[in-house]
mmCIF file of C-alpha atoms in Angstrom:
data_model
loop_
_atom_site.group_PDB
_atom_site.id
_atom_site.type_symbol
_atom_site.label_atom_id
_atom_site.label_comp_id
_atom_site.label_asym_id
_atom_site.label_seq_id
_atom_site.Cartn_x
_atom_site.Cartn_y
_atom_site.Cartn_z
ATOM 1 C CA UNK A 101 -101.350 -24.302 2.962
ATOM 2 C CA UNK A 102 -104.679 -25.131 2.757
ATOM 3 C CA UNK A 103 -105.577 -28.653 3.937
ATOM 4 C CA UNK A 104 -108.757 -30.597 3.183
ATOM 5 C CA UNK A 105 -108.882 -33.918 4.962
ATOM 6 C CA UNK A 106 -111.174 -36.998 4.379
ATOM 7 C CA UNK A 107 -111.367 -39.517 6.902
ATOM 8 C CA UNK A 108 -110.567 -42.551 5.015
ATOM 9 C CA UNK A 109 -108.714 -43.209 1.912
ATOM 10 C CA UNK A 110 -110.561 -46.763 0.945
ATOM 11 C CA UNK A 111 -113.897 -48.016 2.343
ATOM 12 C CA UNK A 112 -115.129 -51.379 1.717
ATOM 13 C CA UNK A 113 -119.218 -51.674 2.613
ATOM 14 C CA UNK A 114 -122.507 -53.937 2.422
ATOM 15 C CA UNK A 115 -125.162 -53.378 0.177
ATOM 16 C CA UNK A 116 -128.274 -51.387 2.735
ATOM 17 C CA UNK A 117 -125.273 -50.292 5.489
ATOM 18 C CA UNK A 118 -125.680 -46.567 6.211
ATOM 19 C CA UNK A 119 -121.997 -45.008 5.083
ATOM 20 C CA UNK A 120 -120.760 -41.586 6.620
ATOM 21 C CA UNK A 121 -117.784 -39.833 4.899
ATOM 22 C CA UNK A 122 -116.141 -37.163 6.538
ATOM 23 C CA UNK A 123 -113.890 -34.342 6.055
ATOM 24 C CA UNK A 124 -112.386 -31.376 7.340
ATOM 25 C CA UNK A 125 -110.554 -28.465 6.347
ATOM 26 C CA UNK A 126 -108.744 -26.119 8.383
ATOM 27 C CA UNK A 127 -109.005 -22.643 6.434
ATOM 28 C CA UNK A 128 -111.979 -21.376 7.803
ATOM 29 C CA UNK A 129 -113.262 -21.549 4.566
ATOM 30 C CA UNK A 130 -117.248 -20.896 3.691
ATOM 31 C CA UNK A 131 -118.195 -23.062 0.834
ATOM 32 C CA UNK A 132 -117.684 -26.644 1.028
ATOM 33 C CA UNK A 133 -118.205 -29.604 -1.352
ATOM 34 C CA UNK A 134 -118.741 -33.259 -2.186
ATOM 35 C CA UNK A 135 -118.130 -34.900 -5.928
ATOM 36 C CA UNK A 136 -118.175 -38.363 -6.599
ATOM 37 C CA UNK A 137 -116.154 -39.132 -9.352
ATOM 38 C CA UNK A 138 -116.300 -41.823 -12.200
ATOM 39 C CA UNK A 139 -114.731 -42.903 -15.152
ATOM 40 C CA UNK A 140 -115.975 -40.911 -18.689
ATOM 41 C CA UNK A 141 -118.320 -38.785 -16.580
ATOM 42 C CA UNK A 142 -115.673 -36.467 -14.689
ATOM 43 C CA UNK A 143 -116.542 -35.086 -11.685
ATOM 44 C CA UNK A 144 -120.357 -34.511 -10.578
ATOM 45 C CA UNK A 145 -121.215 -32.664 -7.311
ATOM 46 C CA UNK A 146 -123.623 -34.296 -5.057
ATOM 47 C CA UNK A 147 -124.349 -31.462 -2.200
ATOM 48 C CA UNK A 148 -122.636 -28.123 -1.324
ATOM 49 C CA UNK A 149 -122.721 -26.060 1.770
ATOM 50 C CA UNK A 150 -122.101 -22.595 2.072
ATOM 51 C CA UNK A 151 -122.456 -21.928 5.559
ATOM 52 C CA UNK A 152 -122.965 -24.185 8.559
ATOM 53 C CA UNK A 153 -126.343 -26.271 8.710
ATOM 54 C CA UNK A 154 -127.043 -24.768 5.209
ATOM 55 C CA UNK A 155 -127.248 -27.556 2.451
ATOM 56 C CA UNK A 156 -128.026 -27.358 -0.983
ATOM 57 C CA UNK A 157 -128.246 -30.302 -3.945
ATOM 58 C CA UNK A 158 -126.155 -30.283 -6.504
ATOM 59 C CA UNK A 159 -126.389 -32.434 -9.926
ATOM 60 C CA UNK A 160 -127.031 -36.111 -7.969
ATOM 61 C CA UNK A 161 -128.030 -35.769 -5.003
ATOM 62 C CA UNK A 162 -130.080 -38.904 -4.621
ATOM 63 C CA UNK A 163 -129.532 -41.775 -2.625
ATOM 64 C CA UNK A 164 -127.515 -39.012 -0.437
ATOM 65 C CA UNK A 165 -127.502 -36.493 2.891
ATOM 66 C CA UNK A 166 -125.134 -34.498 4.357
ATOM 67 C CA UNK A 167 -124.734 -32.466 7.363
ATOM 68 C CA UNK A 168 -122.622 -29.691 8.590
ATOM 69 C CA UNK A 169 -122.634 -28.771 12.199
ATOM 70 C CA UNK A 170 -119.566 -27.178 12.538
ATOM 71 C CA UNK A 171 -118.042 -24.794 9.382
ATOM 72 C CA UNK A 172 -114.627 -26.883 9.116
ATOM 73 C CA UNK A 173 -116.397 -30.228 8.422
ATOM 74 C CA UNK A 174 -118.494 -31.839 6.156
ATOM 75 C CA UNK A 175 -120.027 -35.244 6.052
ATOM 76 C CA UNK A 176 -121.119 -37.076 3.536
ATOM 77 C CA UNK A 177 -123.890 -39.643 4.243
ATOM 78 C CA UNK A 178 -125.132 -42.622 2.567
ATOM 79 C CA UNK A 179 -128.509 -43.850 4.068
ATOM 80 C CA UNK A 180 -128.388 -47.519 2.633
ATOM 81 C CA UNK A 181 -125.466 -47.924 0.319
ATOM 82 C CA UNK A 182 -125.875 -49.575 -2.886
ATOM 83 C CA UNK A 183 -123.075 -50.984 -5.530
ATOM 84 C CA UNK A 184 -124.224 -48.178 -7.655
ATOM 85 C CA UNK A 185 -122.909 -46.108 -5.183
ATOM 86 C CA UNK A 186 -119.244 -47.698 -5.551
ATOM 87 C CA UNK A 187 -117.329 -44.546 -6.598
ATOM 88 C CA UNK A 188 -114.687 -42.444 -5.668
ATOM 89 C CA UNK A 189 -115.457 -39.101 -3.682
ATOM 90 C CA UNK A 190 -114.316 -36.185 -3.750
ATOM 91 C CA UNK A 191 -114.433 -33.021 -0.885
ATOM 92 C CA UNK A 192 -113.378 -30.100 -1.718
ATOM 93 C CA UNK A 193 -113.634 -26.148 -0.249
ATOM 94 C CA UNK A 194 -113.554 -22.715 -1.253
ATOM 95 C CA UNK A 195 -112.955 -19.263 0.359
ATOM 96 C CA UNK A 196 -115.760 -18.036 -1.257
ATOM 97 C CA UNK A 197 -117.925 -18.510 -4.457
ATOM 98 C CA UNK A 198 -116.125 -18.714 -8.009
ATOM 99 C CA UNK A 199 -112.370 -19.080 -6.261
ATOM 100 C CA UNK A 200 -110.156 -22.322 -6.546
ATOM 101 C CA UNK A 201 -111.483 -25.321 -5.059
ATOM 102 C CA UNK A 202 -108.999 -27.375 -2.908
ATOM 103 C CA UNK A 203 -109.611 -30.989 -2.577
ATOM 104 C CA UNK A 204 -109.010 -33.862 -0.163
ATOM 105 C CA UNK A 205 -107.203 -37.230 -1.277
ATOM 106 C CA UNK A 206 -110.255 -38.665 -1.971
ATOM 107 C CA UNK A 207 -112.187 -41.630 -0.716
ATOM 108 C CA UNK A 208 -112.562 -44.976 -3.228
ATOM 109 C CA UNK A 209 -115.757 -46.282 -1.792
ATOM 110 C CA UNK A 210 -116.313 -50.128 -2.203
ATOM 111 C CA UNK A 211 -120.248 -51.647 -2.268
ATOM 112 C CA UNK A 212 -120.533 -55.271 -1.917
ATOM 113 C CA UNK B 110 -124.573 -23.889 -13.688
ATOM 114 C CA UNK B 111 -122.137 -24.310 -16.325
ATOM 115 C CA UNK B 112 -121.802 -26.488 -19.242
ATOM 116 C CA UNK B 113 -118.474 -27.706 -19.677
ATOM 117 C CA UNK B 114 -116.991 -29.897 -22.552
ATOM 118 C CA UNK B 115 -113.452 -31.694 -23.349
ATOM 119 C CA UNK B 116 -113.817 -33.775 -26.071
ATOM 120 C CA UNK B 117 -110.416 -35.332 -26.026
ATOM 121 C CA UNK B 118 -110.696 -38.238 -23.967
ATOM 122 C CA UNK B 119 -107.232 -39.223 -24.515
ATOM 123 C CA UNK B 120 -104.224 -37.776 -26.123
ATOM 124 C CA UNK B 121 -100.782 -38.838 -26.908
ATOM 125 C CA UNK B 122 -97.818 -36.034 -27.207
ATOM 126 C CA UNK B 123 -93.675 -36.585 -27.565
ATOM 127 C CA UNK B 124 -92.057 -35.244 -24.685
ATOM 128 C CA UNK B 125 -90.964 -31.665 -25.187
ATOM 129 C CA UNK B 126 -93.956 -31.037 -27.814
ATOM 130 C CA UNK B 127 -96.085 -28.274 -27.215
ATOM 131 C CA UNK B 128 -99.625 -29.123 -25.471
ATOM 132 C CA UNK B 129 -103.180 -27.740 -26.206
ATOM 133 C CA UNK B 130 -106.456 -29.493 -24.183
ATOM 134 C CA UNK B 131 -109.408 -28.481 -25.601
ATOM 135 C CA UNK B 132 -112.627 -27.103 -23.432
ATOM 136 C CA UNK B 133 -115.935 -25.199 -24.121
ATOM 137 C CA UNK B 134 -117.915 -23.766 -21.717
ATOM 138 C CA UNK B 135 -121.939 -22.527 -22.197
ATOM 139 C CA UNK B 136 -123.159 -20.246 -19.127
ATOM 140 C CA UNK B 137 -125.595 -17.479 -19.072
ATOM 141 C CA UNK B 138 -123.574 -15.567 -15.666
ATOM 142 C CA UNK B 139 -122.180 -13.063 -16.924
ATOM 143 C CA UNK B 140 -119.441 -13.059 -14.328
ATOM 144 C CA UNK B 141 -117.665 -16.495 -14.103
ATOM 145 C CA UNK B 142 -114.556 -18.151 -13.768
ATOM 146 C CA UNK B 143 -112.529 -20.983 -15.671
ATOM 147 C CA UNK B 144 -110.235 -23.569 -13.826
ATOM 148 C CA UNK B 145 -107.954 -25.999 -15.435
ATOM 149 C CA UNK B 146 -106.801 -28.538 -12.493
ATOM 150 C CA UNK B 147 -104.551 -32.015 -13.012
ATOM 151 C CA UNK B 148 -105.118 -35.578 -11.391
ATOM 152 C CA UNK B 149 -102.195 -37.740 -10.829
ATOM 153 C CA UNK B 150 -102.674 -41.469 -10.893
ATOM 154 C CA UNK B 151 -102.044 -41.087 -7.197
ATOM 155 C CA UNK B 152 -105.302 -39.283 -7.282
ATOM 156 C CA UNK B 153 -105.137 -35.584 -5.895
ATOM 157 C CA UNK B 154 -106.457 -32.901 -7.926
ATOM 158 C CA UNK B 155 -104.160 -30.150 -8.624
ATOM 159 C CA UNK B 156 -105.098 -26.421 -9.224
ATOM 160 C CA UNK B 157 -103.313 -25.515 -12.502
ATOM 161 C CA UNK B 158 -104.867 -22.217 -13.561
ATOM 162 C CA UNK B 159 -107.426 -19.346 -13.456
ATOM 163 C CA UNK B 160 -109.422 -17.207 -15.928
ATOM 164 C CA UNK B 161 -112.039 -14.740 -14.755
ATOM 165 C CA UNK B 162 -114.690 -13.744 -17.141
ATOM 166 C CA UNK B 163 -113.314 -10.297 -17.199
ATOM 167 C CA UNK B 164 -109.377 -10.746 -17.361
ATOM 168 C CA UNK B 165 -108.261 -9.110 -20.262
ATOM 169 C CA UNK B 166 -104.812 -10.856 -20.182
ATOM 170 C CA UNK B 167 -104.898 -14.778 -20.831
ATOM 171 C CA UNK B 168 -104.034 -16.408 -17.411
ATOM 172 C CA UNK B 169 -100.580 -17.688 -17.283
ATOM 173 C CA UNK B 170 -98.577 -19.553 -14.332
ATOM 174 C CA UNK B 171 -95.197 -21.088 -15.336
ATOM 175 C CA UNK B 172 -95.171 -23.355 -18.494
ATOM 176 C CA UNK B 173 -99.255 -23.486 -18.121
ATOM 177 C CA UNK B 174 -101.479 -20.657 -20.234
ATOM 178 C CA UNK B 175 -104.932 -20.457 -20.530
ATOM 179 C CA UNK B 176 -106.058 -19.428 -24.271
ATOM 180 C CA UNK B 177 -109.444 -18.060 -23.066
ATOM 181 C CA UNK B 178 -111.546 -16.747 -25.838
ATOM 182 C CA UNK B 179 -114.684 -15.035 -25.498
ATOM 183 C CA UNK B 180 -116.524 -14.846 -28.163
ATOM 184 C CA UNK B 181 -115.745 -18.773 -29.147
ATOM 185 C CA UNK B 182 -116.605 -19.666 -25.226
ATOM 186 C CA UNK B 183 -113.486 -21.277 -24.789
ATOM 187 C CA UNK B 184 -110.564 -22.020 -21.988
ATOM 188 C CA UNK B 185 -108.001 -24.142 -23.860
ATOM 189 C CA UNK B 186 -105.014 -25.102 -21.577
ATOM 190 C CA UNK B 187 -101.607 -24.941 -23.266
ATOM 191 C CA UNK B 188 -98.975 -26.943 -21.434
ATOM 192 C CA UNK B 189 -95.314 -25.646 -23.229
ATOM 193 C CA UNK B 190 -92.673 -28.182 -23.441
ATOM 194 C CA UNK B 191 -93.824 -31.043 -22.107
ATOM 195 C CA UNK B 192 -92.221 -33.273 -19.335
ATOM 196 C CA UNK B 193 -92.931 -37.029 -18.466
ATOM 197 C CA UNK B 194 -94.709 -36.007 -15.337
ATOM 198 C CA UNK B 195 -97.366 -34.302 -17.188
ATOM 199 C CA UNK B 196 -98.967 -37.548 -17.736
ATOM 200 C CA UNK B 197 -102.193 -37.265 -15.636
ATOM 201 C CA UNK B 198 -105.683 -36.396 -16.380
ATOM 202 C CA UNK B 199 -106.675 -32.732 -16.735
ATOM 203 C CA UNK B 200 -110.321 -31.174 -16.258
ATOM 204 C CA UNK B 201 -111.971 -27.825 -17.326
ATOM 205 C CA UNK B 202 -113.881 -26.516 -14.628
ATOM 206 C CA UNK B 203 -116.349 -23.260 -14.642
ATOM 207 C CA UNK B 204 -118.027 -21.593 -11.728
ATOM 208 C CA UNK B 205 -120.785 -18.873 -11.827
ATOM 209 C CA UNK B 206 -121.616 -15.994 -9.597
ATOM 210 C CA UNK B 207 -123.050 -18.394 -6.918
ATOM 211 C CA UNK B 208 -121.896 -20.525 -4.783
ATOM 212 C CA UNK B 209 -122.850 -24.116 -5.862
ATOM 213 C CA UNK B 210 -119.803 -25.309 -6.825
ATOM 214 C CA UNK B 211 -117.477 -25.770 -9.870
ATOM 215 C CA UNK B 212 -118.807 -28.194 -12.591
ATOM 216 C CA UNK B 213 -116.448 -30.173 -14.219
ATOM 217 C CA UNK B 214 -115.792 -31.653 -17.740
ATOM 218 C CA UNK B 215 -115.071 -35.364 -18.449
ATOM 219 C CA UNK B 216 -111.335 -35.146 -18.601
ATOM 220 C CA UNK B 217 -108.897 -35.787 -21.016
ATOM 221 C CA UNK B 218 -106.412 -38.009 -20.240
ATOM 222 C CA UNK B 219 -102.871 -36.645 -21.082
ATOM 223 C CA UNK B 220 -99.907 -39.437 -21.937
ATOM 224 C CA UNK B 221 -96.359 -37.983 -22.490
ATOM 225 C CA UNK B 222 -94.211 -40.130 -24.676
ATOM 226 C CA UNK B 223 -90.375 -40.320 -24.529
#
């Protein structure tokens, strides 16, 4: 089975800290993703990666970076976290484009 | 990118009942795909189903369908006889020819009744 992995399940964090959110999957899969996820507003994807070092934005990507140095993980990164920034977040990878998505546990992401 | 809608936020059903969610979809790909995928409280988001834009059959997988028509862009999941653990929030997803990711509707948030 396919397993997507993110690092922690709850974060707690001060307004201006600089947040990193990791994950990893293990199917050697091309395409990976970050959501953040909110109530009434579904799911909204922040950055995607389809290939190692290669980033693009996706619907909101301000306020956020990623990186990908390796293809089986992908961190999220929040240069100076703010409460609007409390969310939960999502990663998630594909095989390739337009194929199911699989999806960590998710990470609830406190801003103080 | 796709536009996806649900617009039942909530819904109520007897367990047993026969399920429909509702989603619309607006994308100018011509080749695309339609995912229907169920959250737990606990949080994980389960894969449900698949349509591709040129299946001729409606996607089925156990007591989950897809009624997927065309011409009325639209990807309604049909849960049949429904169980207590169906309770959970369920999204309509579509993704194009590219690879930037499924977008997602709101949700509609599924209760099963005894």
């Amino acid at each position: 089975d396919v397993k997507v992995t993110q690092s922690s399940r709850y974060l707690v964090k001060r307004t201006g800290e600089k947040v990193f959110l990791e994950c990893v999957q293990d199917m050697d899969h091309e395409n990976m993703f970050w959501y953040r996820q909110d109530p009434g507003l579904g799911l909204r994807l922040i950055y995607f990666s389809y290939d190692v070092k290669m980033k693009e934005k996706g619907d909101i990507p301000e306020g956020y970076s990623v990186s990908r140095e390796k293809k089986e993980r992908f961190s999220l990164i929040l240069e100076s976290a703010s409460t609007n920034q409390t969310s939960m977040y999502l990663c998630a990878s594909s095989l390739v484009a337009n194929t199911e998505a699989f999806f960590g546990q998710g990470t609830r992401l406190t801003v103080v | 990118a796709q536009k996806i809608t649900q617009t039942q936020p909530g819904m109520f059903v007897q367990e047993k009942e026969a399920v429909t969610l509702d989603c619309t979809y607006d994308t100018s790909d011509q080749s695309y795909g339609l995912f229907w995928y169920k959250q737990p409280s606990s949080g994980e988001m389960i894969f449900l189903i698949y349509q591709g834009s040129y299946d001729e059959q409606n996607a089925t997988e156990g007591r989950y369908s897809l009624n997927f028509q065309k011409a009325r862009k639209s990807a309604n999941l049909v849960i049949s006889a429904s169980q207590l653990g169906d309770s959970a929030m369920y999204f309509c997803a579509g993704g194009g020819g590219g690879a930037d990711g499924l977008t997602f509707g709101k949700g509609t948030h599924l209760i099963i009744q005894p």
